[in-house]
């Protein structure tokens, strides 16, 4: 769904990117509110309201994801799908960099190599574009910061989305009302079908996030990480094959370096996961062996005690 969403945003024209973003915020809250009502999941709200720290984190998350959503919609509707896909390809590299800078995490050699290759890719693309690929960098950085805030927030996917859209709701609704007073609101002026598409932005936003949250607790993290490469891959293919965006040699070179960096990350993640499983299996086998040895020792010691009596 995330990979195919570039096909959806152009259907909302002539609404501008900011109006689409405002509708996305308003209708996402409506959709998520209905879902929470159906599931009766309200117990988290009083705890959130009583925590200024969590409220501040929610506000930051709402602001950062607003930048991400708005820029992504604008990129797709201005013919920059490939550059937008690059942002989500390099997002794992930016996330790793944030882990080092903010959380003081230590990287393995393969991760350092991947970050270095990713930095080289950005340089190649900057030379090719004649300027840094700012759309890709802003999309990657904003989503990486969003992930960092969500990690610190430690709130469920549906609940977090509800809280974020609650923060966004009034500014977004106010903007739509202002557009209406200016006579430039696209909602309702392009027919019922167009209005229905704008309303469905809430579903387009929420359903993939809910599915992602459900998958996160059902599949291994390494598998989940690999699956997240599918979305920018679909976006890239749509940009090249469907929207026919230009791919000069320097852009291919930059993307190739990004894909090399992601290959290094994937290989390192799979190897680390395999070693962790092997270590856990060895520890489990050792624990079982020690328990069995203790049982045998106790069984052989019992007759001796009985004979001594």
PDB file of C-alpha atoms in Angstrom:
ATOM      1  CA  UNK A   1       0.000   0.000   0.000  1.00  0.00           C
ATOM      2  CA  UNK A   2       2.803   2.441   0.836  1.00  0.00           C
ATOM      3  CA  UNK A   3       4.579   1.561  -2.394  1.00  0.00           C
ATOM      4  CA  UNK A   4       1.532   2.212  -4.573  1.00  0.00           C
ATOM      5  CA  UNK A   5       0.338   5.409  -2.880  1.00  0.00           C
ATOM      6  CA  UNK A   6       2.052   7.662  -5.501  1.00  0.00           C
ATOM      7  CA  UNK A   7      -0.770   6.586  -7.817  1.00  0.00           C
ATOM      8  CA  UNK A   8      -3.307   8.065  -5.388  1.00  0.00           C
ATOM      9  CA  UNK A   9      -2.095  11.628  -4.727  1.00  0.00           C
ATOM     10  CA  UNK A  10      -2.385  12.853  -8.356  1.00  0.00           C
ATOM     11  CA  UNK A  11      -6.081  11.876  -8.289  1.00  0.00           C
ATOM     12  CA  UNK A  12      -6.643  14.651  -5.726  1.00  0.00           C
ATOM     13  CA  UNK A  13      -5.649  17.492  -8.058  1.00  0.00           C
ATOM     14  CA  UNK A  14      -6.444  20.378  -8.392  1.00  0.00           C
ATOM     15  CA  UNK A  15      -6.183  20.382  -4.580  1.00  0.00           C
ATOM     16  CA  UNK A  16      -2.743  21.617  -3.598  1.00  0.00           C
ATOM     17  CA  UNK A  17      -0.284  19.657  -1.461  1.00  0.00           C
ATOM     18  CA  UNK A  18      -1.047  21.659   1.703  1.00  0.00           C
ATOM     19  CA  UNK A  19      -4.804  21.212   1.330  1.00  0.00           C
ATOM     20  CA  UNK A  20      -4.312  17.467   0.733  1.00  0.00           C
ATOM     21  CA  UNK A  21      -2.114  17.351   3.837  1.00  0.00           C
ATOM     22  CA  UNK A  22      -4.804  19.127   5.886  1.00  0.00           C
ATOM     23  CA  UNK A  23      -7.458  16.676   4.697  1.00  0.00           C
ATOM     24  CA  UNK A  24      -5.119  13.811   5.518  1.00  0.00           C
ATOM     25  CA  UNK A  25      -4.794  15.075   9.092  1.00  0.00           C
ATOM     26  CA  UNK A  26      -8.516  15.753   9.623  1.00  0.00           C
ATOM     27  CA  UNK A  27      -9.870  12.542   8.127  1.00  0.00           C
ATOM     28  CA  UNK A  28      -7.137  10.387   9.678  1.00  0.00           C
ATOM     29  CA  UNK A  29      -8.345  11.463  13.131  1.00  0.00           C
ATOM     30  CA  UNK A  30     -11.929  10.630  12.169  1.00  0.00           C
ATOM     31  CA  UNK A  31     -10.958   7.182  10.888  1.00  0.00           C
ATOM     32  CA  UNK A  32      -8.674   6.374  13.823  1.00  0.00           C
ATOM     33  CA  UNK A  33     -11.285   7.648  16.292  1.00  0.00           C
ATOM     34  CA  UNK A  34     -13.854   5.250  14.833  1.00  0.00           C
ATOM     35  CA  UNK A  35     -11.344   2.404  15.062  1.00  0.00           C
ATOM     36  CA  UNK A  36     -10.545   3.176  18.714  1.00  0.00           C
ATOM     37  CA  UNK A  37     -14.250   3.434  19.508  1.00  0.00           C
ATOM     38  CA  UNK A  38     -14.887   0.041  17.907  1.00  0.00           C
ATOM     39  CA  UNK A  39     -11.953  -1.532  19.770  1.00  0.00           C
ATOM     40  CA  UNK A  40     -12.716   0.324  23.028  1.00  0.00           C
ATOM     41  CA  UNK A  41      -9.098   1.334  23.432  1.00  0.00           C
ATOM     42  CA  UNK A  42      -9.293   4.552  25.470  1.00  0.00           C
ATOM     43  CA  UNK A  43      -7.437   3.636  28.651  1.00  0.00           C
ATOM     44  CA  UNK A  44      -4.153   5.171  27.413  1.00  0.00           C
ATOM     45  CA  UNK A  45      -5.576   8.714  27.093  1.00  0.00           C
ATOM     46  CA  UNK A  46      -5.632   9.742  30.811  1.00  0.00           C
ATOM     47  CA  UNK A  47      -2.049   8.539  31.288  1.00  0.00           C
ATOM     48  CA  UNK A  48      -0.927  10.484  28.213  1.00  0.00           C
ATOM     49  CA  UNK A  49      -2.687  13.658  29.312  1.00  0.00           C
ATOM     50  CA  UNK A  50      -1.025  13.460  32.756  1.00  0.00           C
ATOM     51  CA  UNK A  51       2.468  13.183  31.230  1.00  0.00           C
ATOM     52  CA  UNK A  52       3.906  16.509  29.971  1.00  0.00           C
ATOM     53  CA  UNK A  53       6.928  14.663  28.583  1.00  0.00           C
ATOM     54  CA  UNK A  54       4.791  12.362  26.438  1.00  0.00           C
ATOM     55  CA  UNK A  55       2.628  15.262  25.291  1.00  0.00           C
ATOM     56  CA  UNK A  56       5.752  17.119  24.210  1.00  0.00           C
ATOM     57  CA  UNK A  57       7.010  14.054  22.323  1.00  0.00           C
ATOM     58  CA  UNK A  58       3.614  13.641  20.626  1.00  0.00           C
ATOM     59  CA  UNK A  59       3.743  17.298  19.536  1.00  0.00           C
ATOM     60  CA  UNK A  60       7.242  16.849  18.107  1.00  0.00           C
ATOM     61  CA  UNK A  61       6.181  13.651  16.329  1.00  0.00           C
ATOM     62  CA  UNK A  62       3.120  15.408  14.874  1.00  0.00           C
ATOM     63  CA  UNK A  63       5.243  18.321  13.612  1.00  0.00           C
ATOM     64  CA  UNK A  64       7.925  16.109  12.072  1.00  0.00           C
ATOM     65  CA  UNK A  65       5.511  13.737  10.343  1.00  0.00           C
ATOM     66  CA  UNK A  66       3.576  16.752   9.012  1.00  0.00           C
ATOM     67  CA  UNK A  67       6.734  17.919   7.249  1.00  0.00           C
ATOM     68  CA  UNK A  68       7.295  14.394   5.933  1.00  0.00           C
ATOM     69  CA  UNK A  69       3.733  13.909   4.688  1.00  0.00           C
ATOM     70  CA  UNK A  70       3.473  17.364   3.118  1.00  0.00           C
ATOM     71  CA  UNK A  71       6.798  17.172   1.284  1.00  0.00           C
ATOM     72  CA  UNK A  72       6.049  13.654   0.062  1.00  0.00           C
ATOM     73  CA  UNK A  73       2.650  14.672  -1.383  1.00  0.00           C
ATOM     74  CA  UNK A  74       4.212  17.734  -3.022  1.00  0.00           C
ATOM     75  CA  UNK A  75       7.056  15.635  -4.474  1.00  0.00           C
ATOM     76  CA  UNK A  76       4.699  13.109  -6.037  1.00  0.00           C
ATOM     77  CA  UNK A  77       2.384  15.756  -7.494  1.00  0.00           C
ATOM     78  CA  UNK A  78       5.293  17.729  -8.982  1.00  0.00           C
ATOM     79  CA  UNK A  79       6.873  14.755 -10.759  1.00  0.00           C
ATOM     80  CA  UNK A  80       9.620  13.892  -8.255  1.00  0.00           C
ATOM     81  CA  UNK A  81       8.615  10.363  -7.286  1.00  0.00           C
ATOM     82  CA  UNK A  82      12.117   8.953  -7.854  1.00  0.00           C
ATOM     83  CA  UNK A  83      13.716  11.567  -5.611  1.00  0.00           C
ATOM     84  CA  UNK A  84      11.069  10.884  -2.961  1.00  0.00           C
ATOM     85  CA  UNK A  85      11.759   7.131  -3.148  1.00  0.00           C
ATOM     86  CA  UNK A  86      15.451   7.855  -2.583  1.00  0.00           C
ATOM     87  CA  UNK A  87      14.525   9.513   0.713  1.00  0.00           C
ATOM     88  CA  UNK A  88      13.008   6.297   2.011  1.00  0.00           C
ATOM     89  CA  UNK A  89      15.907   4.238   0.673  1.00  0.00           C
ATOM     90  CA  UNK A  90      18.442   6.279   2.669  1.00  0.00           C
ATOM     91  CA  UNK A  91      16.197   6.529   5.736  1.00  0.00           C
ATOM     92  CA  UNK A  92      17.813   3.452   7.411  1.00  0.00           C
ATOM     93  CA  UNK A  93      21.235   5.098   7.039  1.00  0.00           C
ATOM     94  CA  UNK A  94      20.003   8.335   8.623  1.00  0.00           C
ATOM     95  CA  UNK A  95      18.363   6.319  11.400  1.00  0.00           C
ATOM     96  CA  UNK A  96      21.691   4.617  12.129  1.00  0.00           C
ATOM     97  CA  UNK A  97      23.450   7.994  12.187  1.00  0.00           C
ATOM     98  CA  UNK A  98      20.874   9.295  14.695  1.00  0.00           C
ATOM     99  CA  UNK A  99      21.432   6.194  16.813  1.00  0.00           C
ATOM    100  CA  UNK A 100      25.127   7.038  17.011  1.00  0.00           C
ATOM    101  CA  UNK A 101      24.729  10.788  17.548  1.00  0.00           C
ATOM    102  CA  UNK A 102      21.731  10.826  19.900  1.00  0.00           C
ATOM    103  CA  UNK A 103      21.559   7.406  21.563  1.00  0.00           C
ATOM    104  CA  UNK A 104      25.356   6.870  21.587  1.00  0.00           C
ATOM    105  CA  UNK A 105      24.971   3.459  19.976  1.00  0.00           C
ATOM    106  CA  UNK A 106      28.065   1.613  18.768  1.00  0.00           C
ATOM    107  CA  UNK A 107      28.178   0.466  15.171  1.00  0.00           C
ATOM    108  CA  UNK A 108      29.579  -2.754  13.782  1.00  0.00           C
ATOM    109  CA  UNK A 109      32.168  -2.453  10.959  1.00  0.00           C
ATOM    110  CA  UNK A 110      29.622  -3.356   8.264  1.00  0.00           C
ATOM    111  CA  UNK A 111      27.284  -0.617   9.521  1.00  0.00           C
ATOM    112  CA  UNK A 112      30.078   1.945   9.382  1.00  0.00           C
ATOM    113  CA  UNK A 113      30.837   0.801   5.828  1.00  0.00           C
ATOM    114  CA  UNK A 114      27.169   1.177   4.862  1.00  0.00           C
ATOM    115  CA  UNK A 115      27.012   4.710   6.292  1.00  0.00           C
ATOM    116  CA  UNK A 116      30.193   5.620   4.401  1.00  0.00           C
ATOM    117  CA  UNK A 117      28.821   4.266   1.116  1.00  0.00           C
ATOM    118  CA  UNK A 118      25.544   6.097   1.734  1.00  0.00           C
ATOM    119  CA  UNK A 119      27.409   9.371   2.282  1.00  0.00           C
ATOM    120  CA  UNK A 120      29.286   8.796  -0.983  1.00  0.00           C
ATOM    121  CA  UNK A 121      25.942   8.218  -2.719  1.00  0.00           C
ATOM    122  CA  UNK A 122      24.624  11.572  -1.499  1.00  0.00           C
ATOM    123  CA  UNK A 123      27.778  13.280  -2.805  1.00  0.00           C
ATOM    124  CA  UNK A 124      27.407  11.638  -6.220  1.00  0.00           C
ATOM    125  CA  UNK A 125      23.753  12.649  -6.416  1.00  0.00           C
ATOM    126  CA  UNK A 126      24.549  16.185  -5.274  1.00  0.00           C
ATOM    127  CA  UNK A 127      27.110  16.529  -8.053  1.00  0.00           C
ATOM    128  CA  UNK A 128      24.647  15.076 -10.555  1.00  0.00           C
ATOM    129  CA  UNK A 129      21.786  17.366  -9.476  1.00  0.00           C
ATOM    130  CA  UNK A 130      24.034  20.392  -9.146  1.00  0.00           C
ATOM    131  CA  UNK A 131      22.766  20.688  -5.569  1.00  0.00           C
ATOM    132  CA  UNK A 132      22.147  18.326  -2.622  1.00  0.00           C
ATOM    133  CA  UNK A 133      19.092  16.070  -3.118  1.00  0.00           C
ATOM    134  CA  UNK A 134      17.221  18.098  -0.516  1.00  0.00           C
ATOM    135  CA  UNK A 135      13.854  16.375  -0.975  1.00  0.00           C
ATOM    136  CA  UNK A 136      15.414  12.972  -0.270  1.00  0.00           C
ATOM    137  CA  UNK A 137      17.425  14.285   2.668  1.00  0.00           C
ATOM    138  CA  UNK A 138      14.464  16.050   4.310  1.00  0.00           C
ATOM    139  CA  UNK A 139      12.196  13.016   3.841  1.00  0.00           C
ATOM    140  CA  UNK A 140      14.839  10.658   5.251  1.00  0.00           C
ATOM    141  CA  UNK A 141      15.761  12.927   8.168  1.00  0.00           C
ATOM    142  CA  UNK A 142      12.186  13.754   9.146  1.00  0.00           C
ATOM    143  CA  UNK A 143      11.126  10.102   9.124  1.00  0.00           C
ATOM    144  CA  UNK A 144      14.248   9.089  11.058  1.00  0.00           C
ATOM    145  CA  UNK A 145      13.529  11.722  13.729  1.00  0.00           C
ATOM    146  CA  UNK A 146       9.915  10.535  13.784  1.00  0.00           C
ATOM    147  CA  UNK A 147      11.108   6.982  14.424  1.00  0.00           C
ATOM    148  CA  UNK A 148      13.412   8.172  17.204  1.00  0.00           C
ATOM    149  CA  UNK A 149      10.588  10.083  18.911  1.00  0.00           C
ATOM    150  CA  UNK A 150       8.254   7.087  18.587  1.00  0.00           C
ATOM    151  CA  UNK A 151      10.911   4.893  20.196  1.00  0.00           C
ATOM    152  CA  UNK A 152      11.110   7.235  23.181  1.00  0.00           C
ATOM    153  CA  UNK A 153       7.325   7.591  23.320  1.00  0.00           C
ATOM    154  CA  UNK A 154       6.654   3.833  23.459  1.00  0.00           C
ATOM    155  CA  UNK A 155       2.990   4.082  22.473  1.00  0.00           C
ATOM    156  CA  UNK A 156       1.026   1.675  20.271  1.00  0.00           C
ATOM    157  CA  UNK A 157       0.727   2.428  16.547  1.00  0.00           C
ATOM    158  CA  UNK A 158      -3.002   3.171  16.491  1.00  0.00           C
ATOM    159  CA  UNK A 159      -2.872   5.125  19.746  1.00  0.00           C
ATOM    160  CA  UNK A 160       0.143   7.136  18.621  1.00  0.00           C
ATOM    161  CA  UNK A 161      -1.485   8.001  15.298  1.00  0.00           C
ATOM    162  CA  UNK A 162      -4.631   9.103  17.135  1.00  0.00           C
ATOM    163  CA  UNK A 163      -2.633  11.356  19.473  1.00  0.00           C
ATOM    164  CA  UNK A 164      -0.585  12.847  16.620  1.00  0.00           C
ATOM    165  CA  UNK A 165      -3.611  13.595  14.466  1.00  0.00           C
ATOM    166  CA  UNK A 166      -5.398  15.076  17.489  1.00  0.00           C
ATOM    167  CA  UNK A 167      -2.532  17.599  17.723  1.00  0.00           C
ATOM    168  CA  UNK A 168      -2.757  18.261  13.979  1.00  0.00           C
ATOM    169  CA  UNK A 169      -6.560  18.425  13.800  1.00  0.00           C
ATOM    170  CA  UNK A 170      -7.344  22.010  14.803  1.00  0.00           C
ATOM    171  CA  UNK A 171      -4.592  23.684  12.709  1.00  0.00           C
ATOM    172  CA  UNK A 172      -5.552  21.512   9.725  1.00  0.00           C
ATOM    173  CA  UNK A 173      -9.272  22.224  10.122  1.00  0.00           C
ATOM    174  CA  UNK A 174      -8.553  25.933  10.585  1.00  0.00           C
ATOM    175  CA  UNK A 175      -6.558  25.968   7.353  1.00  0.00           C
ATOM    176  CA  UNK A 176      -9.388  24.277   5.444  1.00  0.00           C
ATOM    177  CA  UNK A 177     -11.906  26.775   6.838  1.00  0.00           C
ATOM    178  CA  UNK A 178      -9.612  29.635   5.800  1.00  0.00           C
ATOM    179  CA  UNK A 179      -9.358  28.209   2.259  1.00  0.00           C
ATOM    180  CA  UNK A 180     -13.148  28.084   2.196  1.00  0.00           C
ATOM    181  CA  UNK A 181     -13.417  31.751   3.136  1.00  0.00           C
ATOM    182  CA  UNK A 182     -10.946  32.597   0.345  1.00  0.00           C
ATOM    183  CA  UNK A 183     -12.930  30.616  -2.203  1.00  0.00           C
ATOM    184  CA  UNK A 184      -9.939  28.402  -3.024  1.00  0.00           C
ATOM    185  CA  UNK A 185     -11.026  25.215  -1.237  1.00  0.00           C
ATOM    186  CA  UNK A 186     -11.047  22.274  -3.681  1.00  0.00           C
ATOM    187  CA  UNK A 187     -13.211  20.131  -1.378  1.00  0.00           C
ATOM    188  CA  UNK A 188     -16.780  20.119  -2.714  1.00  0.00           C
ATOM    189  CA  UNK A 189     -15.979  22.232  -5.767  1.00  0.00           C
ATOM    190  CA  UNK A 190     -14.856  19.323  -7.970  1.00  0.00           C
ATOM    191  CA  UNK A 191     -17.820  17.007  -7.459  1.00  0.00           C
ATOM    192  CA  UNK A 192     -18.774  14.275  -5.006  1.00  0.00           C
ATOM    193  CA  UNK A 193     -16.214  11.786  -6.325  1.00  0.00           C
ATOM    194  CA  UNK A 194     -13.315  14.179  -5.724  1.00  0.00           C
ATOM    195  CA  UNK A 195     -14.653  14.999  -2.237  1.00  0.00           C
ATOM    196  CA  UNK A 196     -14.871  11.266  -1.460  1.00  0.00           C
ATOM    197  CA  UNK A 197     -11.240  10.833  -2.537  1.00  0.00           C
ATOM    198  CA  UNK A 198     -10.170  13.634  -0.174  1.00  0.00           C
ATOM    199  CA  UNK A 199     -12.090  11.990   2.670  1.00  0.00           C
ATOM    200  CA  UNK A 200     -10.403   8.667   1.893  1.00  0.00           C
ATOM    201  CA  UNK A 201      -6.986  10.207   2.643  1.00  0.00           C
ATOM    202  CA  UNK A 202      -7.702   9.201   6.253  1.00  0.00           C
ATOM    203  CA  UNK A 203      -8.054   5.557   5.239  1.00  0.00           C
ATOM    204  CA  UNK A 204      -5.010   5.717   2.955  1.00  0.00           C
ATOM    205  CA  UNK A 205      -3.004   7.068   5.894  1.00  0.00           C
ATOM    206  CA  UNK A 206      -4.293   4.858   8.686  1.00  0.00           C
ATOM    207  CA  UNK A 207      -4.728   1.407   7.135  1.00  0.00           C
ATOM    208  CA  UNK A 208      -1.048   0.853   6.197  1.00  0.00           C
ATOM    209  CA  UNK A 209       0.051   2.103   9.633  1.00  0.00           C
ATOM    210  CA  UNK A 210      -2.390  -0.229  11.398  1.00  0.00           C
ATOM    211  CA  UNK A 211      -1.219  -3.170   9.256  1.00  0.00           C
ATOM    212  CA  UNK A 212       2.394  -2.247   9.986  1.00  0.00           C
ATOM    213  CA  UNK A 213       1.687  -2.168  13.715  1.00  0.00           C
ATOM    214  CA  UNK A 214      -0.009  -5.562  13.500  1.00  0.00           C
ATOM    215  CA  UNK A 215       2.903  -7.016  11.544  1.00  0.00           C
ATOM    216  CA  UNK A 216       5.470  -5.639  13.984  1.00  0.00           C
ATOM    217  CA  UNK A 217       4.269  -7.980  16.735  1.00  0.00           C
ATOM    218  CA  UNK A 218       3.897 -11.010  14.463  1.00  0.00           C
ATOM    219  CA  UNK A 219       7.055 -11.242  12.344  1.00  0.00           C
ATOM    220  CA  UNK A 220      10.769 -11.073  13.233  1.00  0.00           C
ATOM    221  CA  UNK A 221      12.286  -7.592  13.252  1.00  0.00           C
ATOM    222  CA  UNK A 222      14.851  -8.585  10.606  1.00  0.00           C
ATOM    223  CA  UNK A 223      12.032  -9.646   8.270  1.00  0.00           C
ATOM    224  CA  UNK A 224      10.130  -6.449   8.997  1.00  0.00           C
ATOM    225  CA  UNK A 225      13.205  -4.396   8.145  1.00  0.00           C
ATOM    226  CA  UNK A 226      13.638  -6.149   4.809  1.00  0.00           C
ATOM    227  CA  UNK A 227       9.964  -5.710   3.930  1.00  0.00           C
ATOM    228  CA  UNK A 228      10.270  -1.952   4.448  1.00  0.00           C
ATOM    229  CA  UNK A 229      12.520  -1.772   1.384  1.00  0.00           C
ATOM    230  CA  UNK A 230       9.537  -2.815  -0.755  1.00  0.00           C
ATOM    231  CA  UNK A 231       7.781   0.557  -0.459  1.00  0.00           C
ATOM    232  CA  UNK A 232      10.589   2.729  -1.914  1.00  0.00           C
ATOM    233  CA  UNK A 233      11.278   0.001  -4.496  1.00  0.00           C
ATOM    234  CA  UNK A 234       7.692   0.212  -5.744  1.00  0.00           C
ATOM    235  CA  UNK A 235       7.886   4.011  -5.671  1.00  0.00           C
ATOM    236  CA  UNK A 236      11.124   3.993  -7.651  1.00  0.00           C
ATOM    237  CA  UNK A 237       9.694   1.620 -10.263  1.00  0.00           C
ATOM    238  CA  UNK A 238       6.552   3.749 -10.564  1.00  0.00           C
ATOM    239  CA  UNK A 239       8.661   6.875 -11.011  1.00  0.00           C
ATOM    240  CA  UNK A 240      10.761   5.326 -13.773  1.00  0.00           C
ATOM    241  CA  UNK A 241       8.274   3.048 -15.558  1.00  0.00           C
ATOM    242  CA  UNK A 242       4.906   4.763 -15.002  1.00  0.00           C
ATOM    243  CA  UNK A 243       5.680   8.457 -14.557  1.00  0.00           C
ATOM    244  CA  UNK A 244       8.693   8.236 -16.943  1.00  0.00           C
ATOM    245  CA  UNK A 245      10.994  10.397 -14.822  1.00  0.00           C
ATOM    246  CA  UNK A 246      14.506  10.974 -16.097  1.00  0.00           C
ATOM    247  CA  UNK A 247      17.303   8.696 -14.868  1.00  0.00           C
ATOM    248  CA  UNK A 248      20.623  10.091 -16.116  1.00  0.00           C
ATOM    249  CA  UNK A 249      23.833   8.087 -15.472  1.00  0.00           C
ATOM    250  CA  UNK A 250      24.797  10.046 -12.341  1.00  0.00           C
ATOM    251  CA  UNK A 251      21.406   9.290 -10.784  1.00  0.00           C
ATOM    252  CA  UNK A 252      21.835   5.576 -11.543  1.00  0.00           C
ATOM    253  CA  UNK A 253      25.308   5.768  -9.970  1.00  0.00           C
ATOM    254  CA  UNK A 254      23.945   7.387  -6.813  1.00  0.00           C
ATOM    255  CA  UNK A 255      21.094   4.905  -6.492  1.00  0.00           C
ATOM    256  CA  UNK A 256      23.503   2.011  -7.056  1.00  0.00           C
ATOM    257  CA  UNK A 257      25.636   3.202  -4.154  1.00  0.00           C
ATOM    258  CA  UNK A 258      22.538   3.497  -1.952  1.00  0.00           C
ATOM    259  CA  UNK A 259      21.502  -0.049  -2.868  1.00  0.00           C
ATOM    260  CA  UNK A 260      25.037  -1.253  -2.088  1.00  0.00           C
ATOM    261  CA  UNK A 261      24.812   0.378   1.355  1.00  0.00           C
ATOM    262  CA  UNK A 262      21.438  -1.269   1.979  1.00  0.00           C
ATOM    263  CA  UNK A 263      22.853  -4.630   0.874  1.00  0.00           C
ATOM    264  CA  UNK A 264      25.631  -4.245   3.455  1.00  0.00           C
ATOM    265  CA  UNK A 265      23.091  -3.371   6.150  1.00  0.00           C
ATOM    266  CA  UNK A 266      20.864  -6.309   5.241  1.00  0.00           C
ATOM    267  CA  UNK A 267      23.754  -8.775   5.169  1.00  0.00           C
ATOM    268  CA  UNK A 268      25.004  -7.521   8.531  1.00  0.00           C
ATOM    269  CA  UNK A 269      21.515  -7.677  10.085  1.00  0.00           C
ATOM    270  CA  UNK A 270      20.910 -11.233   8.865  1.00  0.00           C
ATOM    271  CA  UNK A 271      24.353 -12.380  10.015  1.00  0.00           C
ATOM    272  CA  UNK A 272      23.886 -10.794  13.448  1.00  0.00           C
ATOM    273  CA  UNK A 273      20.419 -12.317  13.805  1.00  0.00           C
ATOM    274  CA  UNK A 274      21.753 -15.743  12.831  1.00  0.00           C
ATOM    275  CA  UNK A 275      24.594 -15.491  15.352  1.00  0.00           C
ATOM    276  CA  UNK A 276      22.187 -14.368  18.060  1.00  0.00           C
ATOM    277  CA  UNK A 277      19.916 -17.333  17.391  1.00  0.00           C
ATOM    278  CA  UNK A 278      22.887 -19.696  17.450  1.00  0.00           C
ATOM    279  CA  UNK A 279      24.129 -18.216  20.733  1.00  0.00           C
ATOM    280  CA  UNK A 280      20.655 -18.513  22.282  1.00  0.00           C
ATOM    281  CA  UNK A 281      20.343 -22.104  21.085  1.00  0.00           C
ATOM    282  CA  UNK A 282      23.758 -22.952  22.528  1.00  0.00           C
ATOM    283  CA  UNK A 283      22.888 -21.300  25.841  1.00  0.00           C
ATOM    284  CA  UNK A 284      19.575 -23.155  25.944  1.00  0.00           C
ATOM    285  CA  UNK A 285      21.268 -26.480  25.179  1.00  0.00           C
ATOM    286  CA  UNK A 286      23.862 -25.800  27.878  1.00  0.00           C
ATOM    287  CA  UNK A 287      21.133 -24.996  30.411  1.00  0.00           C
ATOM    288  CA  UNK A 288      19.266 -28.200  29.541  1.00  0.00           C
ATOM    289  CA  UNK A 289      22.479 -30.202  29.808  1.00  0.00           C
ATOM    290  CA  UNK A 290      23.291 -28.722  33.210  1.00  0.00           C
ATOM    291  CA  UNK A 291      19.776 -29.497  34.479  1.00  0.00           C
ATOM    292  CA  UNK A 292      20.040 -33.074  33.206  1.00  0.00           C
ATOM    293  CA  UNK A 293      23.474 -33.472  34.792  1.00  0.00           C
ATOM    294  CA  UNK A 294      22.141 -32.172  38.099  1.00  0.00           C
ATOM    295  CA  UNK A 295      19.198 -34.567  37.895  1.00  0.00           C
ATOM    296  CA  UNK A 296      21.497 -37.526  37.200  1.00  0.00           C
ATOM    297  CA  UNK A 297      23.801 -36.520  40.034  1.00  0.00           C
ATOM    298  CA  UNK A 298      20.856 -36.220  42.415  1.00  0.00           C
ATOM    299  CA  UNK A 299      19.513 -39.595  41.293  1.00  0.00           C
ATOM    300  CA  UNK A 300      22.855 -41.336  41.814  1.00  0.00           C
ATOM    301  CA  UNK A 301      23.408 -39.621  45.165  1.00  0.00           C
ATOM    302  CA  UNK A 302      20.040 -40.709  46.588  1.00  0.00           C
ATOM    303  CA  UNK A 303      20.844 -44.454  46.890  1.00  0.00           C
ATOM    304  CA  UNK A 304      24.167 -43.648  48.580  1.00  0.00           C
ATOM    305  CA  UNK A 305      22.404 -41.556  51.194  1.00  0.00           C
ATOM    306  CA  UNK A 306      19.882 -44.356  51.721  1.00  0.00           C
ATOM    307  CA  UNK A 307      22.678 -46.949  52.122  1.00  0.00           C
ATOM    308  CA  UNK A 308      24.477 -44.695  54.604  1.00  0.00           C
ATOM    309  CA  UNK A 309      21.360 -44.557  56.753  1.00  0.00           C
TER     310      UNK A 309
END
